[in-house]
Amino acid sequence: LFSFPSQLANNSISSIADDLDVETIETLAAEQAVRDYDEDIDGSRDTAIDALLQIEVSLNAEQVEADGVFDAAIQRTILIAIIIMIIGIAAAVVLALMLTRSIKKSVMECLTLTESVAEGDLTASIRISGKDEIAQLSEAVLNMQDKLAEIVGSVSSGAEQIASASEQLASG
């Protein structure tokens, strides 16, 4: 008598165990599928991170290269600016020397003329070129020399006339 219920119990337990095993297996399979999917996601994430790290390394290398190119461009620009400044300074010095020489030459010619006039040489002359202030000064000195030569000529002529008149008076 007791065997029937125990068989029934064993069959029920066996049936429950079979059901439980199927659910457990399905659950375990689902969990394994989730773990596999999670591993796939982790692999994809790791691949993406590796790709991003390679991009970062590449960008850093390009940045270093760009910095080098930029630094070289700055150095060239500074060098060009220095060369231009040196050329500008040299040109300014050359122009200043030319201008000084031109002015000095004209002033020295005018000075030589005035010294000649001061020594009594009213025949000296200079060549006037230009329209600047030194040329105007030189022209004024030449005009003064011409007027002084006229005055001296008039005085000399008057002196000769007086000498001639004196001689005529003395002779009788």
mmCIF file of C-alpha atoms in Angstrom:
data_model
loop_
_atom_site.group_PDB
_atom_site.id
_atom_site.type_symbol
_atom_site.label_atom_id
_atom_site.label_comp_id
_atom_site.label_asym_id
_atom_site.label_seq_id
_atom_site.Cartn_x
_atom_site.Cartn_y
_atom_site.Cartn_z
ATOM 1 C CA LEU A 1 0.000 0.000 0.000
ATOM 2 C CA PHE A 2 2.594 2.330 0.842
ATOM 3 C CA SER A 3 4.394 1.680 -2.380
ATOM 4 C CA PHE A 4 1.784 3.311 -4.544
ATOM 5 C CA PRO A 5 2.019 6.674 -2.930
ATOM 6 C CA SER A 6 5.760 6.428 -2.897
ATOM 7 C CA GLN A 7 5.784 5.604 -6.606
ATOM 8 C CA LEU A 8 3.446 8.445 -7.205
ATOM 9 C CA ALA A 9 5.658 10.648 -5.191
ATOM 10 C CA ASN A 10 8.700 9.412 -7.050
ATOM 11 C CA ASN A 11 6.990 10.019 -10.399
ATOM 12 C CA SER A 12 5.916 13.492 -9.327
ATOM 13 C CA ILE A 13 9.338 14.274 -8.013
ATOM 14 C CA SER A 14 10.849 12.905 -11.164
ATOM 15 C CA SER A 15 8.450 14.916 -13.257
ATOM 16 C CA ILE A 16 9.145 18.034 -11.211
ATOM 17 C CA ALA A 17 12.860 17.329 -11.458
ATOM 18 C CA ASP A 18 12.540 16.939 -15.199
ATOM 19 C CA ASP A 19 10.582 20.186 -15.393
ATOM 20 C CA LEU A 20 13.064 21.841 -13.100
ATOM 21 C CA ASP A 21 15.957 20.535 -15.134
ATOM 22 C CA VAL A 22 14.410 21.899 -18.327
ATOM 23 C CA GLU A 23 13.830 25.314 -16.730
ATOM 24 C CA THR A 24 17.276 25.252 -15.195
ATOM 25 C CA ILE A 25 18.813 24.270 -18.474
ATOM 26 C CA GLU A 26 16.880 26.967 -20.286
ATOM 27 C CA THR A 27 17.873 29.486 -17.618
ATOM 28 C CA LEU A 28 21.456 28.353 -17.766
ATOM 29 C CA ALA A 29 21.388 28.548 -21.555
ATOM 30 C CA ALA A 30 19.892 32.019 -21.410
ATOM 31 C CA GLU A 31 22.515 33.082 -18.890
ATOM 32 C CA GLN A 32 25.225 31.602 -21.106
ATOM 33 C CA ALA A 33 23.787 33.468 -24.090
ATOM 34 C CA VAL A 34 23.835 36.682 -22.052
ATOM 35 C CA ARG A 35 27.439 35.979 -21.006
ATOM 36 C CA ASP A 36 28.390 35.269 -24.633
ATOM 37 C CA TYR A 37 26.638 38.451 -25.773
ATOM 38 C CA ASP A 38 28.364 40.360 -22.941
ATOM 39 C CA GLU A 39 31.717 38.941 -24.058
ATOM 40 C CA ASP A 40 30.942 39.997 -27.632
ATOM 41 C CA ILE A 41 30.097 43.497 -26.392
ATOM 42 C CA ASP A 42 33.289 43.548 -24.288
ATOM 43 C CA GLY A 43 35.285 42.461 -27.336
ATOM 44 C CA SER A 44 33.674 45.147 -29.489
ATOM 45 C CA ARG A 45 34.279 47.733 -26.775
ATOM 46 C CA ASP A 46 37.926 46.671 -26.448
ATOM 47 C CA THR A 47 38.322 46.836 -30.238
ATOM 48 C CA ALA A 48 36.751 50.304 -30.294
ATOM 49 C CA ILE A 49 38.970 51.460 -27.406
ATOM 50 C CA ASP A 50 42.062 50.091 -29.194
ATOM 51 C CA ALA A 51 41.021 51.919 -32.374
ATOM 52 C CA LEU A 52 40.479 55.133 -30.406
ATOM 53 C CA LEU A 53 43.865 54.744 -28.727
ATOM 54 C CA GLN A 54 45.491 54.303 -32.146
ATOM 55 C CA ILE A 55 43.693 57.408 -33.389
ATOM 56 C CA GLU A 56 44.880 59.313 -30.304
ATOM 57 C CA VAL A 57 48.483 58.183 -30.866
ATOM 58 C CA SER A 58 48.203 59.173 -34.527
ATOM 59 C CA LEU A 59 46.723 62.565 -33.657
ATOM 60 C CA ASN A 60 49.444 63.175 -31.077
ATOM 61 C CA ALA A 61 52.101 62.336 -33.660
ATOM 62 C CA GLU A 62 50.448 64.675 -36.171
ATOM 63 C CA GLN A 63 50.253 67.390 -33.508
ATOM 64 C CA VAL A 64 53.969 67.030 -32.780
ATOM 65 C CA GLU A 65 54.688 67.208 -36.509
ATOM 66 C CA ALA A 66 52.419 70.246 -36.920
ATOM 67 C CA ASP A 67 54.118 71.936 -33.974
ATOM 68 C CA GLY A 68 57.471 71.328 -35.640
ATOM 69 C CA VAL A 69 56.245 72.778 -38.928
ATOM 70 C CA PHE A 70 54.758 75.776 -37.103
ATOM 71 C CA ASP A 71 57.989 76.357 -35.163
ATOM 72 C CA ALA A 72 59.984 76.162 -38.398
ATOM 73 C CA ALA A 73 57.620 78.665 -40.032
ATOM 74 C CA ILE A 74 58.043 81.031 -37.092
ATOM 75 C CA GLN A 75 61.831 80.710 -37.312
ATOM 76 C CA ARG A 76 61.725 81.440 -41.067
ATOM 77 C CA THR A 77 59.460 84.436 -40.482
ATOM 78 C CA ILE A 78 61.767 85.803 -37.799
ATOM 79 C CA LEU A 79 64.784 85.259 -40.047
ATOM 80 C CA ILE A 80 63.067 87.012 -42.964
ATOM 81 C CA ALA A 81 62.075 89.908 -40.693
ATOM 82 C CA ILE A 82 65.664 90.240 -39.461
ATOM 83 C CA ILE A 83 67.007 90.159 -43.022
ATOM 84 C CA ILE A 84 64.486 92.793 -44.113
ATOM 85 C CA MET A 85 65.430 94.986 -41.141
ATOM 86 C CA ILE A 86 69.135 94.625 -41.945
ATOM 87 C CA ILE A 87 68.500 95.498 -45.601
ATOM 88 C CA GLY A 88 66.371 98.479 -44.505
ATOM 89 C CA ILE A 89 69.033 99.707 -42.118
ATOM 90 C CA ALA A 90 71.734 99.270 -44.773
ATOM 91 C CA ALA A 91 69.618 101.162 -47.315
ATOM 92 C CA ALA A 92 68.986 103.943 -44.790
ATOM 93 C CA VAL A 93 72.716 104.195 -44.038
ATOM 94 C CA VAL A 94 73.579 104.309 -47.749
ATOM 95 C CA LEU A 95 70.937 106.985 -48.405
ATOM 96 C CA ALA A 96 72.101 108.985 -45.404
ATOM 97 C CA LEU A 97 75.706 108.817 -46.615
ATOM 98 C CA MET A 98 74.699 109.834 -50.142
ATOM 99 C CA LEU A 99 72.609 112.724 -48.847
ATOM 100 C CA THR A 100 75.347 113.844 -46.464
ATOM 101 C CA ARG A 101 77.933 113.652 -49.232
ATOM 102 C CA SER A 102 75.713 115.640 -51.603
ATOM 103 C CA ILE A 103 75.034 118.328 -49.018
ATOM 104 C CA LYS A 104 78.658 118.456 -47.924
ATOM 105 C CA LYS A 105 79.863 118.796 -51.524
ATOM 106 C CA SER A 106 77.493 121.719 -52.228
ATOM 107 C CA VAL A 107 78.325 123.428 -48.933
ATOM 108 C CA MET A 108 82.069 123.006 -49.529
ATOM 109 C CA GLU A 109 81.767 124.509 -53.040
ATOM 110 C CA CYS A 110 79.868 127.483 -51.617
ATOM 111 C CA LEU A 111 82.441 127.833 -48.813
ATOM 112 C CA THR A 112 85.316 127.755 -51.339
ATOM 113 C CA LEU A 113 83.593 130.508 -53.377
ATOM 114 C CA THR A 114 83.052 132.732 -50.336
ATOM 115 C CA GLU A 115 86.671 132.223 -49.248
ATOM 116 C CA SER A 116 87.844 133.174 -52.771
ATOM 117 C CA VAL A 117 85.709 136.322 -52.672
ATOM 118 C CA ALA A 118 87.042 137.130 -49.208
ATOM 119 C CA GLU A 119 90.596 136.850 -50.578
ATOM 120 C CA GLY A 120 89.698 139.205 -53.413
ATOM 121 C CA ASP A 121 89.226 136.728 -56.254
ATOM 122 C CA LEU A 122 85.995 137.874 -57.873
ATOM 123 C CA THR A 123 86.419 135.558 -60.881
ATOM 124 C CA ALA A 124 85.862 132.251 -59.080
ATOM 125 C CA SER A 125 82.669 130.405 -59.892
ATOM 126 C CA ILE A 126 80.804 127.280 -58.934
ATOM 127 C CA ARG A 127 78.356 125.020 -60.725
ATOM 128 C CA ILE A 128 74.876 125.173 -59.221
ATOM 129 C CA SER A 129 72.638 122.142 -59.549
ATOM 130 C CA GLY A 130 69.278 121.550 -57.951
ATOM 131 C CA LYS A 131 66.583 123.716 -56.427
ATOM 132 C CA ASP A 132 67.187 123.024 -52.738
ATOM 133 C CA GLU A 133 68.199 125.518 -50.069
ATOM 134 C CA ILE A 134 71.925 124.958 -50.620
ATOM 135 C CA ALA A 135 71.520 125.669 -54.342
ATOM 136 C CA GLN A 136 69.633 128.871 -53.451
ATOM 137 C CA LEU A 137 72.433 129.847 -51.030
ATOM 138 C CA SER A 138 75.072 129.185 -53.703
ATOM 139 C CA GLU A 139 73.118 131.277 -56.221
ATOM 140 C CA ALA A 140 72.874 134.129 -53.706
ATOM 141 C CA VAL A 141 76.648 133.976 -53.105
ATOM 142 C CA LEU A 142 77.248 134.088 -56.884
ATOM 143 C CA ASN A 143 74.896 137.097 -57.180
ATOM 144 C CA MET A 144 76.751 138.774 -54.320
ATOM 145 C CA GLN A 145 80.049 138.069 -56.075
ATOM 146 C CA ASP A 146 78.720 139.543 -59.341
ATOM 147 C CA LYS A 147 77.442 142.694 -57.581
ATOM 148 C CA LEU A 148 80.710 143.021 -55.694
ATOM 149 C CA ALA A 149 82.621 142.692 -59.004
ATOM 150 C CA GLU A 150 80.399 145.450 -60.478
ATOM 151 C CA ILE A 151 81.038 147.687 -57.459
ATOM 152 C CA VAL A 152 84.774 147.045 -57.601
ATOM 153 C CA GLY A 153 84.707 147.684 -61.360
ATOM 154 C CA SER A 154 82.823 150.971 -60.804
ATOM 155 C CA VAL A 155 85.176 152.018 -58.035
ATOM 156 C CA SER A 156 88.170 151.074 -60.173
ATOM 157 C CA SER A 157 86.763 152.975 -63.140
ATOM 158 C CA GLY A 158 86.043 155.982 -60.912
ATOM 159 C CA ALA A 159 89.539 155.777 -59.468
ATOM 160 C CA GLU A 160 91.026 155.695 -62.956
ATOM 161 C CA GLN A 161 88.980 158.743 -63.946
ATOM 162 C CA ILE A 162 90.118 160.581 -60.823
ATOM 163 C CA ALA A 163 93.730 159.580 -61.521
ATOM 164 C CA SER A 164 93.409 160.743 -65.117
ATOM 165 C CA ALA A 165 91.831 164.023 -64.016
ATOM 166 C CA SER A 166 94.557 164.476 -61.437
ATOM 167 C CA GLU A 167 97.220 163.957 -64.061
ATOM 168 C CA GLN A 168 95.529 166.445 -66.364
ATOM 169 C CA LEU A 169 95.348 168.988 -63.560
ATOM 170 C CA ALA A 170 98.949 168.392 -62.636
ATOM 171 C CA SER A 171 100.153 168.808 -66.217
ATOM 172 C CA GLY A 172 98.385 171.791 -66.655
#
